[in-house]
Amino acid sequence: MKDAVVVGGGIAGLTAAWRLRDLDTILLESEPCVGGRIRSFERDGHWVSVGAHMFPGRGSFLWELLDELRLERARIHGSLLGIAYRRKIVTGGHAETFPFRLPLSPAARISFVRAGLRIRRDAARYTELARRAEGETESDVRRRLLGFLDDRTWAEYVGPVHPQVEAIFRATANRLTAEPDEVAAGCMVALFAHVWSTGGVELGFNLRNGPSSLPSELARRLGEQVVTGAQVVEVAREAGSVRVRYLRRGREEEVSARCAIVATPAPVARRIVLDLPAETAAALDAIVYGPFVVAGILTDATTAWDDVYSVLTVDSSFNMLFNHSDAGGALMVYGGAGRARRLLAMSDDEIASTVTADLHELYPEAHVREVIVQRWENAIPFAAPGRARVQAALERGVDDTVFFAGDYVGEWTHMESAALTAAEAAAAVRARVDAPLAVS
Ligand SMILES: Cc1cc2nc3c(=O)[nH]c(=O)nc-3n(C[C@H](O)[C@H](O)[C@H](O)COP(=O)(O)OP(=O)(O)OC[C@H]3O[C@@H](n4cnc5c(N)ncnc54)[C@H](O)[C@@H]3O)c2cc1C
């Protein structure tokens, strides 16, 4: 019997397996390669990403992991604070100046300033709540943050605003794969706090060789402890251990272990773990995901966006544009929530021509050479009102035998939360494995 089985080879599963590499463990990943929602390719000397790309800074868990693996970071130089509206691209400067620099009507400017003052105040409150007091655990902070403005949607919180401002907030909510009437107010305030870099750890870094170099390096070092093309169909608890059934190369295989870390998205965890307690099943069911349609775009280099890294695109088919290389060359755009649902109804060619046309509205000089389309039906788990109530059940796992890890277990659903919750699950497994076996 193995010490642990890890299900899922995204950053959560790989982090868990890495932390337990001295034990007898195996990681089972259904896809032919690891990485999950971190996905980038090499093209003509550029990396093109269609998944996660911005890494947190010093003091974060991932910073330490990158150091340990000796992976080279690249600081993001361009502005992270851009908004494009009615063909005008406003970047850099203080967020407070945006209502006056964007082409808004006078009434919209007033509406934007009013809402902005309130968001600013609550983003500062969020930042205060994010500070860990002495003796507190990550889990304590997480639960406090999840409870912040968790009783209402963003639309209810912000109330009626001018339609031009509503369009800006909708594009912002789409970044979380949500619409304003779906996402909890606290989750949106957290996004503003992160973007303004007043809260949490700043997402200010790329990896020199592209985001996928992180999962690839972890898998390389873990060697035979990682098995790809292994789709787990069942995790059954029996007599203080787990039996995991999976399909590989058309055959059914089975492995037993003392514990399992299930590091798949929540709906998969809900489906494959048998006999879940009602509270755990309800907690997994409460996790809401929205879609992204992403396009990785290769262009001929231009200096047009040299000083820009990310732009909120308010009136395009996509709501975000990212510039992944200093001199142009590799861009990424995505549409979330309703925008994604409209794009999902199209063929890849239609998506490519739609986003290219919208890109030309913003940057007429862009010469597009290739568009790589990626559909993420379950892209990001965003917090809907009431999300805080299920946190304890997610963190508890089941019977000290099955533990859950992944971005959805965290408060801020990004790579950092995925890795942190995996490290916590790995610590729980280690405590269990180190404990003497119960003798009946
Ligand atoms: C377009 C996009 C942009 C993003 N940008 C950022 C960003 O800039 N910064 C950031 O921090 N985060 C970003 N994110 C979020 C980030 O990608 C995720 O939070 C993080 O990668 C989640 O990691 P995970 O390991 O929890 O889940 P996943 O990456 O989803 O990993 C789960 C793994 O489980 C596997 N699996 C599923 N079912 C089974 C099964 N039955 N058996 C075996 N294996 C299975 C999957 O194939 C997958 O590999 C972005 C996400 C998207 C989609």
GROMACS .gro file of N, CA and C and ligand atoms in nm, residues 7-14 28-31 33-38 49-56 62 203 230-233 263-265 268 271-272 292 294 309 322 332 334 376 378-381 405-408 412-416 418-419 421, ligand 1:
model
  236
    7VAL      N    1  -0.449   1.298  -0.691
    7VAL     CA    2  -0.531   1.295  -0.813
    7VAL      C    3  -0.529   1.434  -0.875
    8GLY      N    4  -0.476   1.446  -0.997
    8GLY     CA    5  -0.472   1.574  -1.067
    8GLY      C    6  -0.332   1.631  -1.070
    9GLY      N    7  -0.288   1.671  -1.189
    9GLY     CA    8  -0.152   1.722  -1.206
    9GLY      C    9  -0.149   1.868  -1.248
   10GLY      N   10  -0.240   1.949  -1.191
   10GLY     CA   11  -0.228   2.095  -1.203
   10GLY      C   12  -0.127   2.140  -1.099
   11ILE      N   13  -0.118   2.272  -1.077
   11ILE     CA   14  -0.017   2.320  -0.982
   11ILE      C   15  -0.047   2.268  -0.841
   12ALA      N   16  -0.175   2.247  -0.807
   12ALA     CA   17  -0.207   2.195  -0.673
   12ALA      C   18  -0.154   2.053  -0.657
   13GLY      N   19  -0.190   1.964  -0.748
   13GLY     CA   20  -0.148   1.824  -0.736
   13GLY      C   21   0.004   1.811  -0.740
   14LEU      N   22   0.067   1.887  -0.830
   14LEU     CA   23   0.214   1.878  -0.841
   14LEU      C   24   0.282   1.930  -0.715
   28LEU      N   25  -0.170   1.089  -1.028
   28LEU     CA   26  -0.241   1.044  -1.148
   28LEU      C   27  -0.305   1.164  -1.216
   29GLU      N   28  -0.268   1.186  -1.342
   29GLU     CA   29  -0.321   1.300  -1.419
   29GLU      C   30  -0.390   1.244  -1.543
   30SER      N   31  -0.511   1.293  -1.569
   30SER     CA   32  -0.588   1.235  -1.681
   30SER      C   33  -0.536   1.277  -1.818
   31GLU      N   34  -0.481   1.397  -1.829
   31GLU     CA   35  -0.437   1.447  -1.961
   31GLU      C   36  -0.299   1.389  -1.996
   33CYS      N   37  -0.040   1.555  -2.059
   33CYS     CA   38   0.068   1.627  -1.991
   33CYS      C   39   0.012   1.703  -1.871
   34VAL      N   40   0.104   1.740  -1.781
   34VAL     CA   41   0.064   1.805  -1.657
   34VAL      C   42   0.042   1.955  -1.680
   35GLY      N   43  -0.008   2.024  -1.578
   35GLY     CA   44  -0.019   2.170  -1.584
   35GLY      C   45  -0.160   2.221  -1.562
   36GLY      N   46  -0.261   2.143  -1.606
   36GLY     CA   47  -0.399   2.187  -1.588
   36GLY      C   48  -0.422   2.322  -1.654
   37ARG      N   49  -0.464   2.419  -1.574
   37ARG     CA   50  -0.497   2.551  -1.629
   37ARG      C   51  -0.375   2.642  -1.645
   38ILE      N   52  -0.257   2.586  -1.630
   38ILE     CA   53  -0.134   2.657  -1.671
   38ILE      C   54  -0.096   2.594  -1.804
   49SER      N   55   0.077   3.205  -2.405
   49SER     CA   56   0.001   3.142  -2.296
   49SER      C   57  -0.148   3.148  -2.325
   50VAL      N   58  -0.216   3.040  -2.290
   50VAL     CA   59  -0.363   3.042  -2.297
   50VAL      C   60  -0.422   3.007  -2.160
   51GLY      N   61  -0.339   3.016  -2.057
   51GLY     CA   62  -0.384   2.989  -1.920
   51GLY      C   63  -0.320   3.088  -1.825
   52ALA      N   64  -0.292   3.042  -1.702
   52ALA     CA   65  -0.236   3.132  -1.600
   52ALA      C   66  -0.097   3.179  -1.642
   53HIS      N   67  -0.065   3.304  -1.609
   53HIS     CA   68   0.061   3.361  -1.656
   53HIS      C   69   0.126   3.457  -1.556
   54MET      N   70   0.046   3.517  -1.465
   54MET     CA   71   0.103   3.616  -1.373
   54MET      C   72   0.130   3.551  -1.237
   55PHE      N   73   0.255   3.559  -1.193
   55PHE     CA   74   0.295   3.493  -1.069
   55PHE      C   75   0.313   3.597  -0.958
   56PRO      N   76   0.289   3.556  -0.834
   56PRO     CA   77   0.303   3.651  -0.723
   56PRO      C   78   0.448   3.677  -0.685
   62LEU      N   79   0.463   3.059  -0.395
   62LEU     CA   80   0.517   3.024  -0.527
   62LEU      C   81   0.655   3.085  -0.551
  203LEU      N   82   0.067   4.031  -0.825
  203LEU     CA   83   0.092   3.935  -0.933
  203LEU      C   84   0.179   4.004  -1.038
  230ALA      N   85  -0.385   0.907  -1.701
  230ALA     CA   86  -0.450   0.818  -1.603
  230ALA      C   87  -0.573   0.889  -1.547
  231GLN      N   88  -0.688   0.851  -1.598
  231GLN     CA   89  -0.811   0.919  -1.556
  231GLN      C   90  -0.874   0.847  -1.437
  232VAL      N   91  -0.876   0.915  -1.324
  232VAL     CA   92  -0.931   0.855  -1.202
  232VAL      C   93  -1.083   0.855  -1.212
  233VAL      N   94  -1.142   0.738  -1.185
  233VAL     CA   95  -1.288   0.729  -1.194
  233VAL      C   96  -1.351   0.708  -1.057
  263ALA      N   97  -0.690   1.673  -0.610
  263ALA     CA   98  -0.653   1.808  -0.655
  263ALA      C   99  -0.709   1.834  -0.795
  264THR      N  100  -0.831   1.791  -0.814
  264THR     CA  101  -0.903   1.818  -0.940
  264THR      C  102  -0.996   1.937  -0.916
  265PRO      N  103  -1.055   1.995  -1.021
  265PRO     CA  104  -1.161   2.094  -0.997
  265PRO      C  105  -1.275   2.032  -0.914
  268VAL      N  106  -1.525   1.756  -1.038
  268VAL     CA  107  -1.465   1.623  -1.057
  268VAL      C  108  -1.449   1.556  -0.920
  271ARG      N  109  -1.764   1.412  -0.809
  271ARG     CA  110  -1.806   1.293  -0.884
  271ARG      C  111  -1.725   1.169  -0.847
  272ILE      N  112  -1.595   1.183  -0.825
  272ILE     CA  113  -1.512   1.062  -0.811
  272ILE      C  114  -1.498   1.012  -0.667
  292PHE      N  115  -1.408   3.077  -1.966
  292PHE     CA  116  -1.325   3.172  -2.042
  292PHE      C  117  -1.309   3.115  -2.182
  294VAL      N  118  -1.019   3.178  -2.453
  294VAL     CA  119  -0.889   3.246  -2.460
  294VAL      C  120  -0.835   3.237  -2.602
  309TYR      N  121   0.098   4.590  -2.010
  309TYR     CA  122   0.090   4.446  -1.989
  309TYR      C  123  -0.054   4.398  -1.992
  322PHE      N  124  -0.367   4.087  -2.276
  322PHE     CA  125  -0.236   4.085  -2.209
  322PHE      C  126  -0.126   4.084  -2.315
  332MET      N  127  -0.234   3.774  -2.542
  332MET     CA  128  -0.339   3.682  -2.502
  332MET      C  129  -0.463   3.766  -2.474
  334TYR      N  130  -0.887   3.724  -2.345
  334TYR     CA  131  -0.993   3.630  -2.309
  334TYR      C  132  -1.123   3.702  -2.284
  376TRP      N  133  -1.205   2.716  -2.204
  376TRP     CA  134  -1.206   2.666  -2.066
  376TRP      C  135  -1.351   2.677  -2.018
  378ASN      N  136  -1.480   2.542  -1.746
  378ASN     CA  137  -1.473   2.568  -1.601
  378ASN      C  138  -1.341   2.637  -1.574
  379ALA      N  139  -1.337   2.767  -1.601
  379ALA     CA  140  -1.208   2.837  -1.598
  379ALA      C  141  -1.166   2.880  -1.459
  380ILE      N  142  -1.257   2.946  -1.387
  380ILE     CA  143  -1.223   3.002  -1.256
  380ILE      C  144  -1.341   2.979  -1.161
  381PRO      N  145  -1.313   2.930  -1.040
  381PRO     CA  146  -1.421   2.922  -0.941
  381PRO      C  147  -1.432   3.055  -0.868
  405ALA      N  148  -0.751   1.976  -0.241
  405ALA     CA  149  -0.659   2.086  -0.268
  405ALA      C  150  -0.694   2.146  -0.403
  406GLY      N  151  -0.663   2.272  -0.421
  406GLY     CA  152  -0.691   2.337  -0.549
  406GLY      C  153  -0.730   2.481  -0.525
  407ASP      N  154  -0.737   2.557  -0.634
  407ASP     CA  155  -0.767   2.700  -0.619
  407ASP      C  156  -0.901   2.722  -0.551
  408TYR      N  157  -0.999   2.634  -0.576
  408TYR     CA  158  -1.133   2.656  -0.521
  408TYR      C  159  -1.137   2.643  -0.368
  412TRP      N  160  -0.872   3.326  -0.269
  412TRP     CA  161  -0.844   3.402  -0.391
  412TRP      C  162  -0.803   3.298  -0.494
  413THR      N  163  -0.889   3.271  -0.593
  413THR     CA  164  -0.875   3.149  -0.672
  413THR      C  165  -0.770   3.162  -0.781
  414HIS      N  166  -0.645   3.152  -0.739
  414HIS     CA  167  -0.533   3.164  -0.829
  414HIS      C  168  -0.432   3.054  -0.800
  415MET      N  169  -0.322   3.056  -0.877
  415MET     CA  170  -0.219   2.953  -0.859
  415MET      C  171  -0.168   2.949  -0.715
  416GLU      N  172  -0.155   3.067  -0.654
  416GLU     CA  173  -0.101   3.072  -0.518
  416GLU      C  174  -0.190   2.993  -0.421
  418ALA      N  175  -0.398   2.756  -0.501
  418ALA     CA  176  -0.392   2.614  -0.538
  418ALA      C  177  -0.270   2.549  -0.472
  419ALA      N  178  -0.155   2.617  -0.481
  419ALA     CA  179  -0.032   2.561  -0.427
  419ALA      C  180  -0.035   2.559  -0.274
  421THR      N  181  -0.300   2.550  -0.067
  421THR     CA  182  -0.393   2.450  -0.012
  421THR      C  183  -0.336   2.310  -0.033
  441LIG     C1  184  -0.712   3.187  -1.890
  441LIG     C2  185  -0.672   3.180  -1.745
  441LIG     C3  186  -0.584   3.275  -1.695
  441LIG     C4  187  -0.544   3.269  -1.561
  441LIG     N1  188  -0.453   3.359  -1.516
  441LIG     C5  189  -0.399   3.344  -1.394
  441LIG     C6  190  -0.287   3.423  -1.354
  441LIG     O1  191  -0.237   3.506  -1.431
  441LIG     N2  192  -0.236   3.402  -1.230
  441LIG     C7  193  -0.286   3.307  -1.145
  441LIG     O2  194  -0.233   3.291  -1.034
  441LIG     N3  195  -0.391   3.229  -1.182
  441LIG     C8  196  -0.447   3.245  -1.304
  441LIG     N4  197  -0.548   3.162  -1.345
  441LIG     C9  198  -0.602   3.065  -1.249
  441LIG    C10  199  -0.507   2.943  -1.239
  441LIG     O3  200  -0.487   2.888  -1.366
  441LIG    C11  201  -0.570   2.838  -1.150
  441LIG     O4  202  -0.614   2.896  -1.028
  441LIG    C12  203  -0.473   2.725  -1.114
  441LIG     O5  204  -0.393   2.689  -1.224
  441LIG    C13  205  -0.555   2.607  -1.064
  441LIG     O6  206  -0.471   2.498  -1.033
  441LIG     P1  207  -0.533   2.362  -0.977
  441LIG     O7  208  -0.420   2.267  -0.966
  441LIG     O8  209  -0.617   2.392  -0.859
  441LIG     O9  210  -0.638   2.313  -1.089
  441LIG     P2  211  -0.612   2.265  -1.240
  441LIG    O10  212  -0.503   2.344  -1.302
  441LIG    O11  213  -0.745   2.268  -1.305
  441LIG    O12  214  -0.561   2.116  -1.224
  441LIG    C14  215  -0.647   2.006  -1.206
  441LIG    C15  216  -0.589   1.887  -1.279
  441LIG    O13  217  -0.670   1.773  -1.253
  441LIG    C16  218  -0.676   1.697  -1.372
  441LIG     N5  219  -0.793   1.607  -1.365
  441LIG    C17  220  -0.923   1.640  -1.378
  441LIG     N6  221  -1.000   1.531  -1.366
  441LIG    C18  222  -0.917   1.427  -1.342
  441LIG    C19  223  -0.938   1.287  -1.319
  441LIG     N7  224  -1.060   1.232  -1.319
  441LIG     N8  225  -0.829   1.208  -1.299
  441LIG    C20  226  -0.704   1.260  -1.299
  441LIG     N9  227  -0.679   1.392  -1.321
  441LIG    C21  228  -0.785   1.475  -1.341
  441LIG    C22  229  -0.686   1.803  -1.481
  441LIG    O14  230  -0.653   1.750  -1.608
  441LIG    C23  231  -0.587   1.906  -1.431
  441LIG    O15  232  -0.457   1.883  -1.480
  441LIG    C24  233  -0.593   3.167  -1.477
  441LIG    C25  234  -0.683   3.072  -1.527
  441LIG    C26  235  -0.721   3.077  -1.659
  441LIG    C27  236  -0.814   2.972  -1.713
   0.00000   0.00000   0.00000
